mmCIF file of C-alpha atoms in Angstrom:
data_model
loop_
_atom_site.group_PDB
_atom_site.id
_atom_site.type_symbol
_atom_site.label_atom_id
_atom_site.label_comp_id
_atom_site.label_asym_id
_atom_site.label_seq_id
_atom_site.Cartn_x
_atom_site.Cartn_y
_atom_site.Cartn_z
ATOM 1 C CA GLN D 1 -0.160 -19.523 -0.037
ATOM 2 C CA VAL D 2 1.301 -16.539 1.759
ATOM 3 C CA HIS D 3 -0.788 -15.112 4.586
ATOM 4 C CA LEU D 4 -0.155 -12.059 6.736
ATOM 5 C CA GLN D 5 -2.097 -11.377 9.908
ATOM 6 C CA GLU D 6 -1.888 -8.170 11.900
ATOM 7 C CA SER D 7 -2.696 -8.171 15.588
ATOM 8 C CA GLY D 8 -2.736 -5.704 18.431
ATOM 9 C CA PRO D 9 -4.981 -3.450 20.496
ATOM 10 C CA GLY D 10 -7.826 -1.823 18.653
ATOM 11 C CA LEU D 11 -7.846 1.150 21.002
ATOM 12 C CA VAL D 12 -4.861 3.156 22.204
ATOM 13 C CA LYS D 13 -4.944 6.186 24.440
ATOM 14 C CA THR D 14 -3.593 9.515 23.304
ATOM 15 C CA SER D 15 0.135 9.958 24.052
ATOM 16 C CA GLU D 16 0.672 6.234 24.564
ATOM 17 C CA THR D 17 2.448 3.693 22.350
ATOM 18 C CA LEU D 18 0.792 1.785 19.543
ATOM 19 C CA SER D 19 2.215 -1.725 19.205
ATOM 20 C CA LEU D 20 1.319 -4.133 16.427
ATOM 21 C CA THR D 21 2.547 -7.521 15.281
ATOM 22 C CA CYS D 22 2.288 -9.129 11.867
ATOM 23 C CA THR D 23 2.545 -12.915 11.684
ATOM 24 C CA VAL D 24 3.677 -14.323 8.357
ATOM 25 C CA SER D 25 2.780 -17.809 7.165
ATOM 26 C CA GLY D 26 3.569 -19.494 3.889
ATOM 27 C CA ASP D 27 6.821 -17.589 3.431
ATOM 28 C CA SER D 28 9.946 -16.978 5.449
ATOM 29 C CA ILE D 29 10.492 -13.534 6.833
ATOM 30 C CA ASN D 30 14.131 -14.019 5.849
ATOM 31 C CA ASN D 31 13.248 -14.007 2.176
ATOM 32 C CA ASN D 32 11.848 -10.547 1.565
ATOM 33 C CA TYR D 33 11.406 -6.956 2.572
ATOM 34 C CA TRP D 34 8.363 -6.264 4.734
ATOM 35 C CA SER D 35 6.457 -3.025 5.093
ATOM 36 C CA TRP D 36 3.860 -1.330 7.206
ATOM 37 C CA VAL D 37 1.263 0.860 5.465
ATOM 38 C CA ARG D 38 -1.663 2.671 7.065
ATOM 39 C CA GLN D 39 -4.950 4.093 5.886
ATOM 40 C CA PRO D 40 -7.065 6.514 7.919
ATOM 41 C CA PRO D 41 -10.780 5.684 7.632
ATOM 42 C CA GLY D 42 -12.095 6.791 4.257
ATOM 43 C CA LYS D 43 -8.736 8.159 3.153
ATOM 44 C CA GLY D 44 -5.660 7.216 1.158
ATOM 45 C CA LEU D 45 -2.619 5.083 1.867
ATOM 46 C CA GLU D 46 0.506 6.130 3.740
ATOM 47 C CA TRP D 47 3.701 4.090 3.727
ATOM 48 C CA ILE D 48 5.158 3.827 7.215
ATOM 49 C CA ALA D 49 8.399 1.849 6.897
ATOM 50 C CA TYR D 50 10.074 -1.258 5.573
ATOM 51 C CA ILE D 51 12.511 -3.727 7.044
ATOM 52 C CA TYR D 52 14.746 -6.488 5.810
ATOM 53 C CA HIS D 53 15.566 -9.454 8.028
ATOM 54 C CA MET D 54 19.226 -8.483 8.284
ATOM 55 C CA GLY D 55 18.039 -5.387 10.113
ATOM 56 C CA GLY D 56 18.005 -2.873 7.326
ATOM 57 C CA THR D 57 15.186 -0.427 7.845
ATOM 58 C CA ASN D 58 13.786 2.604 6.086
ATOM 59 C CA TYR D 59 11.287 4.896 7.751
ATOM 60 C CA ASN D 60 8.887 7.557 6.544
ATOM 61 C CA PRO D 61 10.567 10.786 7.678
ATOM 62 C CA SER D 62 7.230 12.117 8.927
ATOM 63 C CA LEU D 63 7.054 9.282 11.480
ATOM 64 C CA LYS D 64 10.699 8.409 12.027
ATOM 65 C CA SER D 65 11.122 10.132 15.391
ATOM 66 C CA ARG D 66 8.290 8.065 16.906
ATOM 67 C CA LEU D 67 8.731 4.787 15.076
ATOM 68 C CA THR D 68 10.491 1.487 15.552
ATOM 69 C CA ILE D 69 9.999 -1.627 13.443
ATOM 70 C CA SER D 70 11.675 -4.983 13.930
ATOM 71 C CA VAL D 71 11.533 -8.621 12.921
ATOM 72 C CA ASP D 72 11.553 -11.793 14.989
ATOM 73 C CA THR D 73 12.866 -14.457 12.667
ATOM 74 C CA SER D 74 12.225 -17.260 15.164
ATOM 75 C CA ARG D 75 8.513 -16.428 15.165
ATOM 76 C CA ASN D 76 8.332 -15.258 11.551
ATOM 77 C CA GLN D 77 6.872 -11.965 12.730
ATOM 78 C CA LEU D 78 7.405 -8.274 12.253
ATOM 79 C CA SER D 79 6.491 -5.612 14.738
ATOM 80 C CA LEU D 80 5.688 -1.917 14.807
ATOM 81 C CA ASN D 81 5.887 0.499 17.713
ATOM 82 C CA LEU D 82 4.664 4.072 17.330
ATOM 83 C CA THR D 83 5.046 6.319 20.349
ATOM 84 C CA SER D 84 3.183 9.435 21.485
ATOM 85 C CA VAL D 85 0.140 8.731 19.366
ATOM 86 C CA THR D 86 -2.596 11.238 18.605
ATOM 87 C CA ALA D 87 -5.959 11.035 16.881
ATOM 88 C CA ALA D 88 -4.116 11.551 13.582
ATOM 89 C CA ASP D 89 -2.652 8.071 14.012
ATOM 90 C CA THR D 90 -6.107 6.475 13.879
ATOM 91 C CA ALA D 91 -6.033 4.185 10.859
ATOM 92 C CA VAL D 92 -6.186 0.686 9.493
ATOM 93 C CA TYR D 93 -2.649 -0.631 9.729
ATOM 94 C CA TYR D 94 -1.503 -3.131 7.118
ATOM 95 C CA CYS D 95 1.596 -5.228 6.893
ATOM 96 C CA ALA D 96 2.720 -6.115 3.388
ATOM 97 C CA ARG D 97 5.349 -8.209 1.673
ATOM 98 C CA GLY D 98 7.736 -6.407 -0.578
ATOM 99 C CA LEU D 99 8.352 -7.257 -4.195
ATOM 100 C CA GLY D 100 11.794 -5.845 -3.829
ATOM 101 C CA ALA D 101 11.752 -3.218 -1.143
ATOM 102 C CA THR D 102 9.230 -0.843 -2.574
ATOM 103 C CA ILE D 103 6.285 -2.646 -4.182
ATOM 104 C CA PHE D 104 3.698 -4.445 -2.066
ATOM 105 C CA ASP D 105 2.528 -7.738 -3.522
ATOM 106 C CA VAL D 106 0.873 -9.450 -0.561
ATOM 107 C CA TRP D 107 -1.102 -7.640 2.125
ATOM 108 C CA GLY D 108 -2.610 -8.557 5.428
ATOM 109 C CA GLN D 109 -6.285 -7.860 6.051
ATOM 110 C CA GLY D 110 -5.374 -4.896 8.226
ATOM 111 C CA THR D 111 -6.253 -3.950 11.755
ATOM 112 C CA LEU D 112 -8.078 -0.801 12.797
ATOM 113 C CA VAL D 113 -6.401 1.150 15.555
ATOM 114 C CA THR D 114 -8.320 3.999 17.114
ATOM 115 C CA VAL D 115 -6.522 6.594 19.200
ATOM 116 C CA SER D 116 -8.701 8.250 21.780
ATOM 117 C CA SER D 117 -8.374 9.824 25.169
ATOM 118 C CA GLU K 1 8.949 13.989 -1.250
ATOM 119 C CA ILE K 2 7.309 13.047 -4.535
ATOM 120 C CA VAL K 3 3.638 14.008 -4.627
ATOM 121 C CA MET K 4 1.328 11.752 -6.619
ATOM 122 C CA THR K 5 -1.892 13.231 -8.002
ATOM 123 C CA GLN K 6 -4.665 11.080 -9.405
ATOM 124 C CA SER K 7 -7.525 12.150 -11.639
ATOM 125 C CA PRO K 8 -10.403 12.127 -11.757
ATOM 126 C CA PRO K 9 -11.367 11.501 -8.137
ATOM 127 C CA THR K 10 -14.425 9.602 -9.337
ATOM 128 C CA LEU K 11 -15.008 7.945 -12.686
ATOM 129 C CA SER K 12 -18.477 6.760 -13.681
ATOM 130 C CA VAL K 13 -18.376 3.993 -16.269
ATOM 131 C CA SER K 14 -20.863 1.500 -17.613
ATOM 132 C CA PRO K 15 -20.012 -2.223 -17.524
ATOM 133 C CA GLY K 16 -18.226 -3.237 -20.707
ATOM 134 C CA GLU K 17 -16.857 0.242 -21.327
ATOM 135 C CA ARG K 18 -13.247 1.329 -21.198
ATOM 136 C CA ALA K 19 -11.902 3.167 -18.144
ATOM 137 C CA THR K 20 -8.863 5.411 -18.210
ATOM 138 C CA LEU K 21 -7.322 6.551 -14.932
ATOM 139 C CA SER K 22 -4.517 9.078 -14.654
ATOM 140 C CA CYS K 23 -1.667 9.541 -12.213
ATOM 141 C CA ARG K 24 0.850 12.369 -12.227
ATOM 142 C CA ALA K 25 4.119 12.593 -10.309
ATOM 143 C CA SER K 26 5.542 15.882 -9.075
ATOM 144 C CA GLN K 27 8.897 14.936 -10.604
ATOM 145 C CA SER K 28 10.142 12.282 -12.963
ATOM 146 C CA ILE K 29 9.991 8.737 -11.634
ATOM 147 C CA GLY K 30 11.020 6.886 -14.786
ATOM 148 C CA SER K 31 8.709 3.896 -15.122
ATOM 149 C CA ASN K 32 8.669 3.169 -11.401
ATOM 150 C CA LEU K 33 4.952 3.284 -10.793
ATOM 151 C CA ALA K 34 2.586 0.723 -9.301
ATOM 152 C CA TRP K 35 -1.201 0.504 -9.372
ATOM 153 C CA TYR K 36 -3.368 -1.088 -6.697
ATOM 154 C CA GLN K 37 -7.053 -1.923 -6.561
ATOM 155 C CA GLN K 38 -8.969 -1.717 -3.300
ATOM 156 C CA LYS K 39 -12.498 -2.892 -2.623
ATOM 157 C CA PRO K 40 -14.491 -1.955 0.491
ATOM 158 C CA GLY K 41 -13.243 -3.720 3.606
ATOM 159 C CA GLN K 42 -10.322 -5.299 1.779
ATOM 160 C CA PRO K 43 -6.612 -4.548 1.573
ATOM 161 C CA PRO K 44 -5.154 -3.162 -1.630
ATOM 162 C CA ARG K 45 -4.271 -5.617 -4.370
ATOM 163 C CA LEU K 46 -1.236 -5.084 -6.565
ATOM 164 C CA LEU K 47 -2.189 -4.817 -10.245
ATOM 165 C CA ILE K 48 0.740 -3.239 -12.078
ATOM 166 C CA TYR K 49 4.336 -2.353 -11.218
ATOM 167 C CA GLY K 50 7.231 -0.893 -13.141
ATOM 168 C CA GLY K 51 4.696 1.158 -15.044
ATOM 169 C CA PHE K 52 3.336 -1.686 -17.155
ATOM 170 C CA THR K 53 4.132 -5.132 -15.688
ATOM 171 C CA ARG K 54 1.027 -6.982 -14.565
ATOM 172 C CA ALA K 55 1.258 -8.735 -11.224
ATOM 173 C CA THR K 56 0.605 -12.449 -10.995
ATOM 174 C CA GLY K 57 -2.985 -13.363 -11.774
ATOM 175 C CA VAL K 58 -4.064 -9.911 -12.973
ATOM 176 C CA PRO K 59 -6.332 -10.097 -16.032
ATOM 177 C CA ALA K 60 -5.065 -8.771 -19.340
ATOM 178 C CA ARG K 61 -7.826 -6.156 -19.459
ATOM 179 C CA PHE K 62 -5.698 -4.140 -17.001
ATOM 180 C CA SER K 63 -2.810 -2.291 -18.623
ATOM 181 C CA GLY K 64 -0.438 0.396 -17.459
ATOM 182 C CA SER K 65 1.430 2.938 -19.526
ATOM 183 C CA GLY K 66 3.444 6.093 -19.208
ATOM 184 C CA SER K 67 6.804 7.253 -17.953
ATOM 185 C CA GLY K 68 8.379 10.302 -16.410
ATOM 186 C CA THR K 69 5.550 12.144 -14.712
ATOM 187 C CA GLU K 70 2.404 10.999 -16.541
ATOM 188 C CA PHE K 71 0.895 7.540 -16.169
ATOM 189 C CA THR K 72 -2.312 5.801 -17.154
ATOM 190 C CA LEU K 73 -4.149 2.709 -15.987
ATOM 191 C CA THR K 74 -6.564 1.391 -18.582
ATOM 192 C CA ILE K 75 -9.263 -1.167 -17.962
ATOM 193 C CA SER K 76 -10.305 -2.235 -21.424
ATOM 194 C CA SER K 77 -13.779 -3.567 -20.682
ATOM 195 C CA LEU K 78 -15.076 -3.044 -17.176
ATOM 196 C CA GLN K 79 -16.405 -6.065 -15.366
ATOM 197 C CA SER K 80 -18.632 -5.902 -12.295
ATOM 198 C CA GLU K 81 -15.719 -6.905 -10.064
ATOM 199 C CA ASP K 82 -13.628 -3.958 -11.285
ATOM 200 C CA PHE K 83 -15.686 -1.304 -9.533
ATOM 201 C CA ALA K 84 -13.329 -0.235 -6.782
ATOM 202 C CA ILE K 85 -10.821 2.432 -5.768
ATOM 203 C CA TYR K 86 -7.498 2.521 -7.589
ATOM 204 C CA PHE K 87 -4.303 3.949 -6.127
ATOM 205 C CA CYS K 88 -1.014 4.689 -7.817
ATOM 206 C CA GLN K 89 2.301 4.532 -5.940
ATOM 207 C CA GLN K 90 5.754 5.677 -6.980
ATOM 208 C CA HIS K 91 8.613 3.306 -6.231
ATOM 209 C CA ASN K 92 11.442 5.408 -7.598
ATOM 210 C CA ASN K 93 12.489 7.773 -4.813
ATOM 211 C CA TRP K 94 12.289 7.043 -1.128
ATOM 212 C CA PRO K 95 11.890 7.648 1.675
ATOM 213 C CA PRO K 96 9.085 8.140 1.584
ATOM 214 C CA LEU K 97 7.285 5.872 -0.835
ATOM 215 C CA THR K 98 4.146 7.784 -1.765
ATOM 216 C CA PHE K 99 0.664 7.039 -3.005
ATOM 217 C CA GLY K 100 -1.873 9.031 -4.957
ATOM 218 C CA GLY K 101 -5.187 9.964 -3.398
ATOM 219 C CA GLY K 102 -7.113 7.381 -5.396
ATOM 220 C CA THR K 103 -9.721 7.208 -8.146
ATOM 221 C CA LYS K 104 -13.043 5.607 -7.403
ATOM 222 C CA VAL K 105 -14.499 3.739 -10.365
ATOM 223 C CA GLU K 106 -18.256 3.544 -9.960
ATOM 224 C CA ILE K 107 -21.103 2.149 -11.974
ATOM 225 C CA LYS K 108 -22.703 4.650 -14.328
#
């Protein structure tokens, strides 16, 4: 059974960098596309980016200037770094496996990141 | 960017009744639409993709239809576990991939 687990600080200060890791078990990170999706409390879903293990990435243009995602195939992990965060970046952050690049068939439980000064 | 609009925002339905949820795209997306179900405190669950293909393990009471800009998710006979929020997502044009604002299906 495929399992995704997000981890990282639950609180980040305004203007600093949000860093998250997603650990994948039950599947190889080499086999699929992997995405990050976020959801502000009580609101809808926003796709952040996807990555393929060969390094192909695709970012949401609204976040691209602040965003870096990567994979560590030796640890079967993907990572997200979002710089210069503001309160608008407060959200539950999910990692998800891609069915193809653009459909999300397995999700992590999500991790809430709060941005505050 | 393709804007996805869902209606109604809230749908009140009695158990056993049929629920019909709508999703509209701001431009044609062919059949490249997915539906997700989300319950409180849980991640979304993929129900439908490609407009009408049920994901693995999804009950047959869930069906998707439509193409172009107008799409429908139908739940033929609502069960207690179906009360949740439903999101549509276009997977035709990106970046960015975009979601609708959601429809909450609540008990009438």
